[in-house]
Short mmCIF file of C-alpha atoms and ligand atoms in Angstrom, two decimals:
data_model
loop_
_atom_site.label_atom_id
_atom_site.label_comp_id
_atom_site.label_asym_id
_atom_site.label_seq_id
_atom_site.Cartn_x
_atom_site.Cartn_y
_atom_site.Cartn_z
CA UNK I 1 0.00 0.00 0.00
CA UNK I 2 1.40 3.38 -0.73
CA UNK I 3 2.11 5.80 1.87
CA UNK I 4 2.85 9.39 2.67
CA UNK I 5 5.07 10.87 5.32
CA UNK I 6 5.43 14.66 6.49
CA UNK I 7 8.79 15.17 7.18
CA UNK I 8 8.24 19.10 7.61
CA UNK I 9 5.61 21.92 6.15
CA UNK I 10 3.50 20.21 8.48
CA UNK I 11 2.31 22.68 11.23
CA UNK I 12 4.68 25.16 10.20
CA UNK I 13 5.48 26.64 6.80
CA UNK I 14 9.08 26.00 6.34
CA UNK I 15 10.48 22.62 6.38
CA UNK I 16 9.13 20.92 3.10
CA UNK I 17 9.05 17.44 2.72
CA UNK I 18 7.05 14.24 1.68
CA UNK I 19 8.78 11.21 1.95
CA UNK I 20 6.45 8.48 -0.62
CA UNK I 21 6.56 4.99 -0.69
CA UNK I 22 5.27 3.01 -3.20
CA UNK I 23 6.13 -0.27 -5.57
CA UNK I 24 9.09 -0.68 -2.63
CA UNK I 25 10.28 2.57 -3.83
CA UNK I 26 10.71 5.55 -1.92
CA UNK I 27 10.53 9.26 -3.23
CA UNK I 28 11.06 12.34 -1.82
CA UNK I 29 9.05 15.94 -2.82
CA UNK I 30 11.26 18.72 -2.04
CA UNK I 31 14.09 18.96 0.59
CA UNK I 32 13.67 22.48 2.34
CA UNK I 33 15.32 23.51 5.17
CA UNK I 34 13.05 24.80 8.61
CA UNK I 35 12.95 28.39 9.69
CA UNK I 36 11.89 30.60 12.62
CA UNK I 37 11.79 29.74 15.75
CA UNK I 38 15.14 27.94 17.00
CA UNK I 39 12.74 24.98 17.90
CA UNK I 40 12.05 24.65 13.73
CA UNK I 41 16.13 25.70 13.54
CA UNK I 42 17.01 22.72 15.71
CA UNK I 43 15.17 20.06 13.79
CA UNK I 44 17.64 21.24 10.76
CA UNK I 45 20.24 19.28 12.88
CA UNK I 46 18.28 16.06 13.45
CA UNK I 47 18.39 12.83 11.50
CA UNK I 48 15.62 12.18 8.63
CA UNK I 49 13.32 8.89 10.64
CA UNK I 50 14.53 7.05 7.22
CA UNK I 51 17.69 6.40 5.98
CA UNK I 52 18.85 8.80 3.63
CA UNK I 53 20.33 6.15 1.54
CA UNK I 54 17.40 4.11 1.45
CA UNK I 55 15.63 6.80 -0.96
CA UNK I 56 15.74 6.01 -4.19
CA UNK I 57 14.97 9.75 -5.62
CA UNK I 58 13.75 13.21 -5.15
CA UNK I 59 11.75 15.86 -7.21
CA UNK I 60 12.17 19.66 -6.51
CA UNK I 61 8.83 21.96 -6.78
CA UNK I 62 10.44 25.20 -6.65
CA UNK I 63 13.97 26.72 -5.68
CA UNK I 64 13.15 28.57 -2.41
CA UNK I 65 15.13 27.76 0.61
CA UNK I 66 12.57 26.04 2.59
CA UNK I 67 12.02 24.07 -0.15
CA UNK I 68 15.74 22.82 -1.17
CA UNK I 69 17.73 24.10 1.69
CA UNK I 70 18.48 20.61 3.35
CA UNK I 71 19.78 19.24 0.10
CA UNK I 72 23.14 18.87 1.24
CA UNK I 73 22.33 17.30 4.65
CA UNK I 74 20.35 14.29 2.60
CA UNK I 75 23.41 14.26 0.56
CA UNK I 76 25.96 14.25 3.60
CA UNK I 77 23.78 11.65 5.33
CA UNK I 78 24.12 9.09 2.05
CA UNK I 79 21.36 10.12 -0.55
CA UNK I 80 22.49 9.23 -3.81
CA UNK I 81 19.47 9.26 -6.61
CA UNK I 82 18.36 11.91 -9.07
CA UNK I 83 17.10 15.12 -8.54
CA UNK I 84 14.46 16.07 -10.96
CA UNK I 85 14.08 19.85 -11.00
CA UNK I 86 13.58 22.19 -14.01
CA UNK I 87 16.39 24.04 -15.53
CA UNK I 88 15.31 27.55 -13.79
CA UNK I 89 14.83 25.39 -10.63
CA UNK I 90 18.35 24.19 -11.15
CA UNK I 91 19.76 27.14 -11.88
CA UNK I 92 18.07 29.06 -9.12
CA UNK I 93 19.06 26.21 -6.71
CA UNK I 94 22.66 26.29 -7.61
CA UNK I 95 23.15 29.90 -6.28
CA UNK I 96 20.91 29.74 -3.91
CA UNK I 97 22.28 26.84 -1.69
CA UNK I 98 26.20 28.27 -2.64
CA UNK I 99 24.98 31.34 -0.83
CA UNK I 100 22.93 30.12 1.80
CA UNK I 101 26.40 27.70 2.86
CA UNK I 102 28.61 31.09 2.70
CA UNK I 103 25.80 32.87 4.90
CA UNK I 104 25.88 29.99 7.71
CA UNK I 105 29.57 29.73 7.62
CA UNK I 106 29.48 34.33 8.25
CA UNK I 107 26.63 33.73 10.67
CA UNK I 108 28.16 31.10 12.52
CA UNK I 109 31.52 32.78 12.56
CA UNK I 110 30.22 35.92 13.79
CA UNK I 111 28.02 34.56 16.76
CA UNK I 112 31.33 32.67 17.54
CA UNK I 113 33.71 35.99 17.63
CA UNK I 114 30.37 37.81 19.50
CA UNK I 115 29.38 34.90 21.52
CA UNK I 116 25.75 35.50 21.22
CA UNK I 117 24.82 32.34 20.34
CA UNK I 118 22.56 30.11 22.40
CA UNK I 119 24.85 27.16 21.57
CA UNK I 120 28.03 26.89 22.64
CA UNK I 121 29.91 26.45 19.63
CA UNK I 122 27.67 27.62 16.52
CA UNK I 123 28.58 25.06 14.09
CA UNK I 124 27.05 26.14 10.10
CA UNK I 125 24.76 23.19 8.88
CA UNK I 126 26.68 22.82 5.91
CA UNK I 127 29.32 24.50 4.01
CA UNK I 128 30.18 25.26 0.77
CA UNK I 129 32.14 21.95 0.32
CA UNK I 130 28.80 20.18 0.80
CA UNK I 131 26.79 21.66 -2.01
CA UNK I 132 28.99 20.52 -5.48
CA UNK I 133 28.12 16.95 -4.10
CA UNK I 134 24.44 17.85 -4.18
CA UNK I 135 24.74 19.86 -7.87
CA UNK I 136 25.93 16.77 -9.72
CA UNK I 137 22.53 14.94 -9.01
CA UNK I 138 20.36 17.60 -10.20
CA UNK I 139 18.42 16.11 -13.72
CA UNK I 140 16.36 18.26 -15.58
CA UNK I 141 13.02 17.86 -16.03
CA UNK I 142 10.58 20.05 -18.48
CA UNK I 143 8.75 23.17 -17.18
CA UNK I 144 5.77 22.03 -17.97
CA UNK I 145 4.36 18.88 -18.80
CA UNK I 146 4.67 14.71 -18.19
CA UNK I 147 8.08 13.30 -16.98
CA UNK I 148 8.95 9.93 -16.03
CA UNK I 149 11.39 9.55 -12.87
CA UNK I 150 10.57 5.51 -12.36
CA UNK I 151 7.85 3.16 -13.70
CA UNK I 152 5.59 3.91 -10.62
CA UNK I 153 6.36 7.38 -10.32
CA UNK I 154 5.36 9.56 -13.29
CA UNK I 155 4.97 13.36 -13.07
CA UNK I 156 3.22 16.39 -14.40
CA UNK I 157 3.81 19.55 -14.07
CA UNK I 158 2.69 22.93 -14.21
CA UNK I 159 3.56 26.59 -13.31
CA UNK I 160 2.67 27.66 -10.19
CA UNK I 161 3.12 31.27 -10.53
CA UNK I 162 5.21 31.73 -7.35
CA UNK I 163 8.84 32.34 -8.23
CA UNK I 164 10.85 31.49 -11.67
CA UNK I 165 10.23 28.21 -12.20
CA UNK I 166 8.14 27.00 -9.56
CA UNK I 167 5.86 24.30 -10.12
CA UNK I 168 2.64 22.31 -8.74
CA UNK I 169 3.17 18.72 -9.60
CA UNK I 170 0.76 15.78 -10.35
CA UNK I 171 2.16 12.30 -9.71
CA UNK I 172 0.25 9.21 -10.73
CA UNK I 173 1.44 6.10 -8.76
CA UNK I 174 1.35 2.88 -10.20
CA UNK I 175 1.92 0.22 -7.61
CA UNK I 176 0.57 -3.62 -8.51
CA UNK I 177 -1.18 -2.33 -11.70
CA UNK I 178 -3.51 0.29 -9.46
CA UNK I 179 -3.17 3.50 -10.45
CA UNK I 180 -3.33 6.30 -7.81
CA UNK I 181 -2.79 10.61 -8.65
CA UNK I 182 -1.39 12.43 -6.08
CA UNK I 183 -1.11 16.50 -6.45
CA UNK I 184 0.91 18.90 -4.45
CA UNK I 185 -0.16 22.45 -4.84
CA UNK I 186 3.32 23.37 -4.43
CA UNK I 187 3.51 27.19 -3.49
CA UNK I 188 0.99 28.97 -5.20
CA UNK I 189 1.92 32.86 -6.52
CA UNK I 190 -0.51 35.14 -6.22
CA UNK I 191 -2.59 35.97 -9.53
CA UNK I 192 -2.24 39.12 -11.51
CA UNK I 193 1.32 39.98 -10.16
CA UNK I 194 3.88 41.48 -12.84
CA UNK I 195 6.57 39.45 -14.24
CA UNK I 196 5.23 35.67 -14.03
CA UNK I 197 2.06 33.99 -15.04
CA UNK I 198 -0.97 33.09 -13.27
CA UNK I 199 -0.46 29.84 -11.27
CA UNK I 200 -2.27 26.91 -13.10
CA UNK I 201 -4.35 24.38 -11.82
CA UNK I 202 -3.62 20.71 -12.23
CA UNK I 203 -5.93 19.17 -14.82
CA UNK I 204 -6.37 15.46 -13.42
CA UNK I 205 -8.76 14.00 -11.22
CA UNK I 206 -6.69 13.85 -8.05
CA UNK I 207 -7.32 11.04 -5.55
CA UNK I 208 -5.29 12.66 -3.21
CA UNK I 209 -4.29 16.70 -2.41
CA UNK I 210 -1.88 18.19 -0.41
CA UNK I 211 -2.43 21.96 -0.53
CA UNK I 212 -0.73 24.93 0.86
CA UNK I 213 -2.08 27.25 3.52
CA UNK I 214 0.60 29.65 3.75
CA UNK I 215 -2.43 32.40 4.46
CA UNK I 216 -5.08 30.26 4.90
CA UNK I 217 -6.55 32.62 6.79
CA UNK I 218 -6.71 35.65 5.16
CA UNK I 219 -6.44 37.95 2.13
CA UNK I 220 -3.41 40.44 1.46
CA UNK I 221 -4.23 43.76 2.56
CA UNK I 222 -6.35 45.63 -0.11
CA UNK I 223 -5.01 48.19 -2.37
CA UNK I 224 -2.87 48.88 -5.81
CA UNK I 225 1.05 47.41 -5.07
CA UNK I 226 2.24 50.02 -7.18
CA UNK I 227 0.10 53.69 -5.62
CA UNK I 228 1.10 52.05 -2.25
CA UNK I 229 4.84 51.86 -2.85
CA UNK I 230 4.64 55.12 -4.15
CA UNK I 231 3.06 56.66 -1.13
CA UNK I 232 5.43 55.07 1.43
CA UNK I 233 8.51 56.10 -0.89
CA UNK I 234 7.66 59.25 -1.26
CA UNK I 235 6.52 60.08 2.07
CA UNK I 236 10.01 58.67 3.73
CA UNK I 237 12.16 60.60 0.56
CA UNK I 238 10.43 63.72 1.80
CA UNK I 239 10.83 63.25 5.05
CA UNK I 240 15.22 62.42 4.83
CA UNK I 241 14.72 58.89 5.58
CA UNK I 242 15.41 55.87 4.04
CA UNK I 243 13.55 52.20 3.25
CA UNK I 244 14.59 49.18 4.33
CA UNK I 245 12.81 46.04 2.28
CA UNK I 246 14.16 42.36 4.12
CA UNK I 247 13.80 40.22 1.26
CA UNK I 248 15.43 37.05 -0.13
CA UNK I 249 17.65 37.92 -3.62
CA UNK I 250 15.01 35.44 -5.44
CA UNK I 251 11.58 36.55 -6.38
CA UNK I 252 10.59 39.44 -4.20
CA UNK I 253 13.93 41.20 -5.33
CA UNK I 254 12.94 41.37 -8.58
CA UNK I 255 8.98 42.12 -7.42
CA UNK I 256 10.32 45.34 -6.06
CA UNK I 257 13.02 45.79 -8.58
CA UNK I 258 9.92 45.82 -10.86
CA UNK I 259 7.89 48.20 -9.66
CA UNK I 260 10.45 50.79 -8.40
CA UNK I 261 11.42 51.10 -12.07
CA UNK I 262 8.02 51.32 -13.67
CA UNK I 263 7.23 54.00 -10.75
CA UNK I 264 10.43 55.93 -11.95
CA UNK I 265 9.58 55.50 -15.49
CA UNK I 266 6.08 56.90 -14.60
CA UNK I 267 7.47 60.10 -13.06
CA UNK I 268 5.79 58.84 -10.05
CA UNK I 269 9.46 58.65 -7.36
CA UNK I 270 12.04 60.52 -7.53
CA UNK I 271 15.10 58.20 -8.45
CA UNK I 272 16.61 57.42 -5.23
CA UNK I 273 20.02 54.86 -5.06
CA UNK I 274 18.65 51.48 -4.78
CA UNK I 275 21.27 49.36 -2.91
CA UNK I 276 20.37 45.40 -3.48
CA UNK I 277 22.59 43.65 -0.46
CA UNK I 278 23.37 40.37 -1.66
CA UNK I 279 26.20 38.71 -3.57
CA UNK I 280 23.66 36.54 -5.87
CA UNK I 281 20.42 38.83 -6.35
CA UNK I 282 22.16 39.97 -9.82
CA UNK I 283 22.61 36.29 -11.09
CA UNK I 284 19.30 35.29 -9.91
CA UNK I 285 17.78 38.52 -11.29
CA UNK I 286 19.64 37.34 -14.89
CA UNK I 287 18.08 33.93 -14.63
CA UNK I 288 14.30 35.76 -14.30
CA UNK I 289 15.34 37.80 -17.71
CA UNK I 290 16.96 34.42 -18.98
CA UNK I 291 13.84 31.92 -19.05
CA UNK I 292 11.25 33.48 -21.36
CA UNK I 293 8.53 30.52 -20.64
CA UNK I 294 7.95 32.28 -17.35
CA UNK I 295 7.07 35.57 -18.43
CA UNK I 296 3.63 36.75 -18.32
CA UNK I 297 2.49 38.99 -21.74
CA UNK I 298 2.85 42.50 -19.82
CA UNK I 299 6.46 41.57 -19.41
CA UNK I 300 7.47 40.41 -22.95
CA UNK I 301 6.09 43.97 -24.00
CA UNK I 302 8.42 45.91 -21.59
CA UNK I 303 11.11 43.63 -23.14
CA UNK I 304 10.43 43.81 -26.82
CA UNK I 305 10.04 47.94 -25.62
CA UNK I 306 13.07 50.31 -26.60
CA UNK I 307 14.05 48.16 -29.78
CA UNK I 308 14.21 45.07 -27.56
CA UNK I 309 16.74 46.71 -25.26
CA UNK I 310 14.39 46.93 -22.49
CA UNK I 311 14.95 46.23 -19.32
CA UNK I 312 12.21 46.17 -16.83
CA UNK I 313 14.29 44.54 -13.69
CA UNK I 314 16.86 47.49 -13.45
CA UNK I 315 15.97 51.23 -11.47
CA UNK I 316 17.91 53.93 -12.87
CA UNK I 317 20.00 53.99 -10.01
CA UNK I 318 21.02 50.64 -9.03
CA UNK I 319 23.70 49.96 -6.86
CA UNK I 320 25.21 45.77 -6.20
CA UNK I 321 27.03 44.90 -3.34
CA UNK I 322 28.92 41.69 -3.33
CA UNK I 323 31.60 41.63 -0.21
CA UNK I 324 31.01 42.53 3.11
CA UNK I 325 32.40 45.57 3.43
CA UNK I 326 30.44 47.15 0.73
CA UNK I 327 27.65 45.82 2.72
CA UNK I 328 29.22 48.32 5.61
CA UNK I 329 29.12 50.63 3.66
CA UNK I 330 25.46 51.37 2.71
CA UNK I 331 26.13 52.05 6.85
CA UNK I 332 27.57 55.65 5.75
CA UNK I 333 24.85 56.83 3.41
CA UNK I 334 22.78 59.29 5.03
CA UNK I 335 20.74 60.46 2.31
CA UNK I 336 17.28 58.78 1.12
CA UNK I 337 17.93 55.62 -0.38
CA UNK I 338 16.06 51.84 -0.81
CA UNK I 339 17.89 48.74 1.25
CA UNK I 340 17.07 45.70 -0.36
CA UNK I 341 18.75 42.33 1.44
CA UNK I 342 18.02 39.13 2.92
CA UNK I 343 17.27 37.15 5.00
CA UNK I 344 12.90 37.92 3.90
CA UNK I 345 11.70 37.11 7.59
CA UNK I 346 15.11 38.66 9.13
CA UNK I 347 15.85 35.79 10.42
CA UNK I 348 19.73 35.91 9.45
CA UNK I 349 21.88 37.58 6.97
CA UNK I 350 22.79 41.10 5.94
CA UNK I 351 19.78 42.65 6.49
CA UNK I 352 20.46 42.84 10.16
CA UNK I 353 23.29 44.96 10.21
CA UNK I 354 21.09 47.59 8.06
CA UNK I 355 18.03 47.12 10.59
CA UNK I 356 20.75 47.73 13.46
CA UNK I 357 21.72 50.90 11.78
CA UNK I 358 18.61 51.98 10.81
CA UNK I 359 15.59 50.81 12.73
CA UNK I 360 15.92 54.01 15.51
CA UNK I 361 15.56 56.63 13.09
CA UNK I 362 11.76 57.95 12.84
CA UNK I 363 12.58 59.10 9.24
CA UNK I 364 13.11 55.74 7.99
CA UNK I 365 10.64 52.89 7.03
CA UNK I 366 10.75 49.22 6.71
CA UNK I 367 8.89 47.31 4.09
CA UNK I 368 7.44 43.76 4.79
CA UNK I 369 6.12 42.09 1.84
CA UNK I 370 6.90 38.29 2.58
CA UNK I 371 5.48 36.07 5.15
CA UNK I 372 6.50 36.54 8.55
CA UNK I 373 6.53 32.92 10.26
CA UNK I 374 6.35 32.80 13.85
CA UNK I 375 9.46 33.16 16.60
CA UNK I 376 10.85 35.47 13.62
CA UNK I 377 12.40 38.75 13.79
CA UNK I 378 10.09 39.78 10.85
CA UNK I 379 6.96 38.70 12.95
CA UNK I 380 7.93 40.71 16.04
CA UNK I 381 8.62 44.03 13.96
CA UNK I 382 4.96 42.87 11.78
CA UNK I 383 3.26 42.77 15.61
CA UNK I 384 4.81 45.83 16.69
CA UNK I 385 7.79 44.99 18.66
CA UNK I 386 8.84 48.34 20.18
CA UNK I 387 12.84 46.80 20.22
CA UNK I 388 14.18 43.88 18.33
CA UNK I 389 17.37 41.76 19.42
CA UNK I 390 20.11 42.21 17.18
CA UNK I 391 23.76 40.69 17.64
CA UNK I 392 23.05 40.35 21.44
CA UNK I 393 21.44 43.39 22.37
CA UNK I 394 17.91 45.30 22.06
CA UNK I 395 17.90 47.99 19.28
CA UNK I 396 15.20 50.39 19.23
CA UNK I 397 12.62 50.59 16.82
CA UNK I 398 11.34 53.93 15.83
CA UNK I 399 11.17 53.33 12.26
CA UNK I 400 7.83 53.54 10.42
CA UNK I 401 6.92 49.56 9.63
CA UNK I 402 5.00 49.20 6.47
CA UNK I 403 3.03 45.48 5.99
CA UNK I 404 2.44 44.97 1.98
CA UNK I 405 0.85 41.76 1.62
CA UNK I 406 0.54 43.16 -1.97
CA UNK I 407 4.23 41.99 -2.65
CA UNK I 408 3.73 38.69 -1.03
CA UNK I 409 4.72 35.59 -3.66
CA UNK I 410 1.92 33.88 -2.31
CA UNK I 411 -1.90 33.57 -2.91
CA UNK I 412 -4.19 34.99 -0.36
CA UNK I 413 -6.99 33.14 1.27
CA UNK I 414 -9.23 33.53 -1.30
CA UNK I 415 -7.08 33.03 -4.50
CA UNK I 416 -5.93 29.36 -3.08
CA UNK I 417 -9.82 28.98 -2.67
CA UNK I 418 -9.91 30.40 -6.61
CA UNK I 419 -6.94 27.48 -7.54
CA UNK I 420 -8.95 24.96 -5.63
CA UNK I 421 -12.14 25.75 -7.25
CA UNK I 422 -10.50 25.14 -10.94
CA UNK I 423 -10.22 21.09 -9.84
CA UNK I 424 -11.88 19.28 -12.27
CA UNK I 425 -12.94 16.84 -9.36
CA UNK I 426 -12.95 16.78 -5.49
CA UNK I 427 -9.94 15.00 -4.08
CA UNK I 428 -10.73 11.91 -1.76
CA UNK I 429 -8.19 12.88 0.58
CA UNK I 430 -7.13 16.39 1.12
CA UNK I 431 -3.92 17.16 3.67
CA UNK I 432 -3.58 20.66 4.31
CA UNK I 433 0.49 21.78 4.39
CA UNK I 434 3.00 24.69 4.25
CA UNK I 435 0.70 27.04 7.30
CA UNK I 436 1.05 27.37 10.82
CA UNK I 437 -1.68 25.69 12.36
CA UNK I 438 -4.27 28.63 12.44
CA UNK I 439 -3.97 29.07 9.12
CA UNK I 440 -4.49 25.66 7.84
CA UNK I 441 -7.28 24.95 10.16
CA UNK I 442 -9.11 28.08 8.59
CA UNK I 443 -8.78 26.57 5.07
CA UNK I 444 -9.95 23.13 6.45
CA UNK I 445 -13.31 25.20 7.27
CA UNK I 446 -13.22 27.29 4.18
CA UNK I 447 -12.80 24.31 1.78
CA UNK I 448 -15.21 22.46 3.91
CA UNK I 449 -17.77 25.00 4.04
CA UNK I 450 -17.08 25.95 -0.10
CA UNK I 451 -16.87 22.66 -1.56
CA UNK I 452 -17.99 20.42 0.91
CA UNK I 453 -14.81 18.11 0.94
CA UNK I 454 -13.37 16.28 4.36
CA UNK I 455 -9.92 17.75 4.58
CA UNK I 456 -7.24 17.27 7.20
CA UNK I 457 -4.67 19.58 8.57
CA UNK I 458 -0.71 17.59 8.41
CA UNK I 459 1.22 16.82 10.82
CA UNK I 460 4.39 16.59 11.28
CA UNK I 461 5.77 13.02 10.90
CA UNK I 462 2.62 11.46 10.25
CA UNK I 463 2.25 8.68 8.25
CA UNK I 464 -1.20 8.19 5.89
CA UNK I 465 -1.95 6.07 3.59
CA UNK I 466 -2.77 7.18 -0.16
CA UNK I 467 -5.64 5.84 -2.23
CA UNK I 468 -7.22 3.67 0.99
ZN1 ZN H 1 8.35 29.24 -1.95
#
């Protein structure tokens, strides 16, 4: 009998992974690495209940940390099958896990040399020396459409609409000549945002559904992305301040990188220096010019635009910063400018050295536009916080916070209720993943109430059975 495990994005929305087991073959769904809270940080350093090396492959939805992060820990531990990705994915993966080894080796080094650290000798999960293993298994698979990793394990996908690349996947399991479809949402992008297409529902009847409930409980805050950005920028630019935005290099990078140069083409801001903080966001904001497939119709146009020289990803005055020190330096400019830099939920990375620096000056503003998962930094400033702990001690927060849900990569309440509807079939069993427990126990109502299917919230290291 085939069975399903949640290894993580149970409960929580960081985490991903579903361990199947079908035909005596065992197949993994994404590989993400948890976030938040150091409870969720601590399970990063815990053994997988399987053997790694019993695993006979793994398919990759999308390239987001939480999603692929733990690759090289499955590798380290034994794991040697294919990864089936597609070649954004693979691409996107690639810098992202080189970088996210070089920021846990500078993290851990600096809570060593600060001693901050609730451990007493911060050790990185993994290092750069762990991710080439990890490369050389990644297989490409097609963007969209049927692929074949096994004879019981045959895929589908489709864009998801979330970041470059991502993907909801339909997997029909044959095990003893019974067939059985299995569909994971996936994250799902929100619909009508610039640059990538609308996410797409899967077209099969599915037996069973695992979707995400990243805000299962609500819509994004109403209002245009683009008059709202506008207001906040202009309003801190008049006032001397500056704008912090904590966001990861992939995806809402180029969101904002988007809009801040359509509002400057539109006369709309002034054209302030926009500093992007992070040693990869230029290759990954290449890869999102690179793969055509992904790009909705509004964004070929603004391509095609200026004899096809243009080039809707870049503000007029953009500024990279690749070492450290150039980081530090952002420290001395004291004239209005936009902070772009990671970590999205502040969490870790350079972003807290321009929050230190910034976050007690009334003048300034920070943006949040990604999801905020609980025990973050992100959350506390989100709810208020009136100081936030940064590199062992409690920095004042006077800054302006701004919430934009508008910016978010993911679907509000109601457009994973619109993706849902577009089923061609209810699902006989429906798991609800990827949202903290409030939030997937407000879909289970909502898709109860809606469409009158039984559906049951994850959890964490449960095992069910599919097709029973
Ligand atoms: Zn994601």
């Amino acid at each position: 009998m085939a069975k399903l495990t949640f290894l993580g994005a149970a409960g929580c929305v960081t985490g991903s992974k579903y361990l199947i087991e079908a035909a005596g073959k065992r197949l993994l769904l994404d590989c993400g690495i948890f976030q938040g809270s150091p409870e969720l940080g601590d399970r990063n350093y815990q053994p997988l209940s399987i053997d790694p090396k019993s695993i006979d492959y793994a398919v990759l939805t999308h390239a987001h940390l939480d999603h692929t992060g733990w690759l090289p820990c499955l590798v380290k531990a034994g794991f040697k099958g294919p990864i089936y990705a597609n070649p954004a994915t693979i691409d996107l993966t690639t810098i992202l896990l080189k970088d996210s080894a070089h920021l846990q080796e500078e993290d851990a080094l600096h809570a060593q040399q600060h001693g901050y650290s609730r451990h007493a000798n911060p050790r990185p999960l993994y290092v750069a020396a762990d991710v080439d293993p990890v490369l050389k298994l990644l297989k490409p698979a097609p963007r969209t459409g049927a692929f074949a990793v096994s004879a019981e394990f045959q895929f589908v996908a489709y864009d998801a609409g979330h970041i470059l690349g991502s993907t909801s996947l339909e997997l029909t399991i044959t095990e003893s000549g019974k067939k059985i479809v299995v569909v994971f949402s996936g994250d799902i992008g929100q619909y009508d945002q610039p640059i990538l297409k609308n996410p797409t529902t899967p077209s099969s009847n599915a037996d069973v559904l695992l979707c995400e409930s990243t805000y299962g409980d609500r819509d994004h805050e109403a209002g245009n992305a683009s008059e709202l950005l506008a207001a906040v920028v202009n309003r801190v630019a008049q006032r001397g301040g500056s704008i912090v935005i904590p966001a990861f290099a992939v995806g809402r990078t180029q969101t904002f990188m988007y809009y801040l140069r359509e509002l400057e083409d539109q006369q709309k801001i002034p054209h302030l220096p926009v500093y992007v903080d992070s040693p990869m966001a230029l290759s990954a904001t290449d890869l999102y010019v690179k793969y055509r497939e992904d790009h909705d119709e509004r964004f070929v146009q603004l391509e095609s635009g200026n004899g096809g020289k243009g080039d809707p990803l870049n503000v007029h005055e953009f500024h990279l910063t690749r070492t450290t020190d150039q980081s530090k330096a952002i420290n001395n400019v004291k004239t209005p400018c936009i902070i772009i830099s990671a970590s999205g939920m502040v969490s870790g990375g350079r972003v807290l050295h321009h929050l230190e620096q910034r976050l007690p000056d009334p003048r300034n503003a920070v943006i949040l536009a990604g999801f905020q998962a609980q025990g973050t930094r992100g959350r506390a400033l989100q709810e208020g916080a009136k100081t936030l702990r940064l590199f062992g001690h409690d920095v004042l927060v006077k800054a302006e916070i701004v919430v934009m849900g508008q910016f978010s990569a993911h679907a509000g309440k109601s457009e994973l209720l619109r993706w849902l509807t577009a089923l061609p079939a209810p699902p006989k069993q429906t798991y609800l993943t990827h949202g903290e427990p409030g939030a997937a126990q407000a879909l289970q109502r909502a898709i109860q109430d809606k469409f009158q299917w039984k559906a049951a919230v994850a959890r964490y290291l449960d095992t069910v059975a599919l097709g029973a």
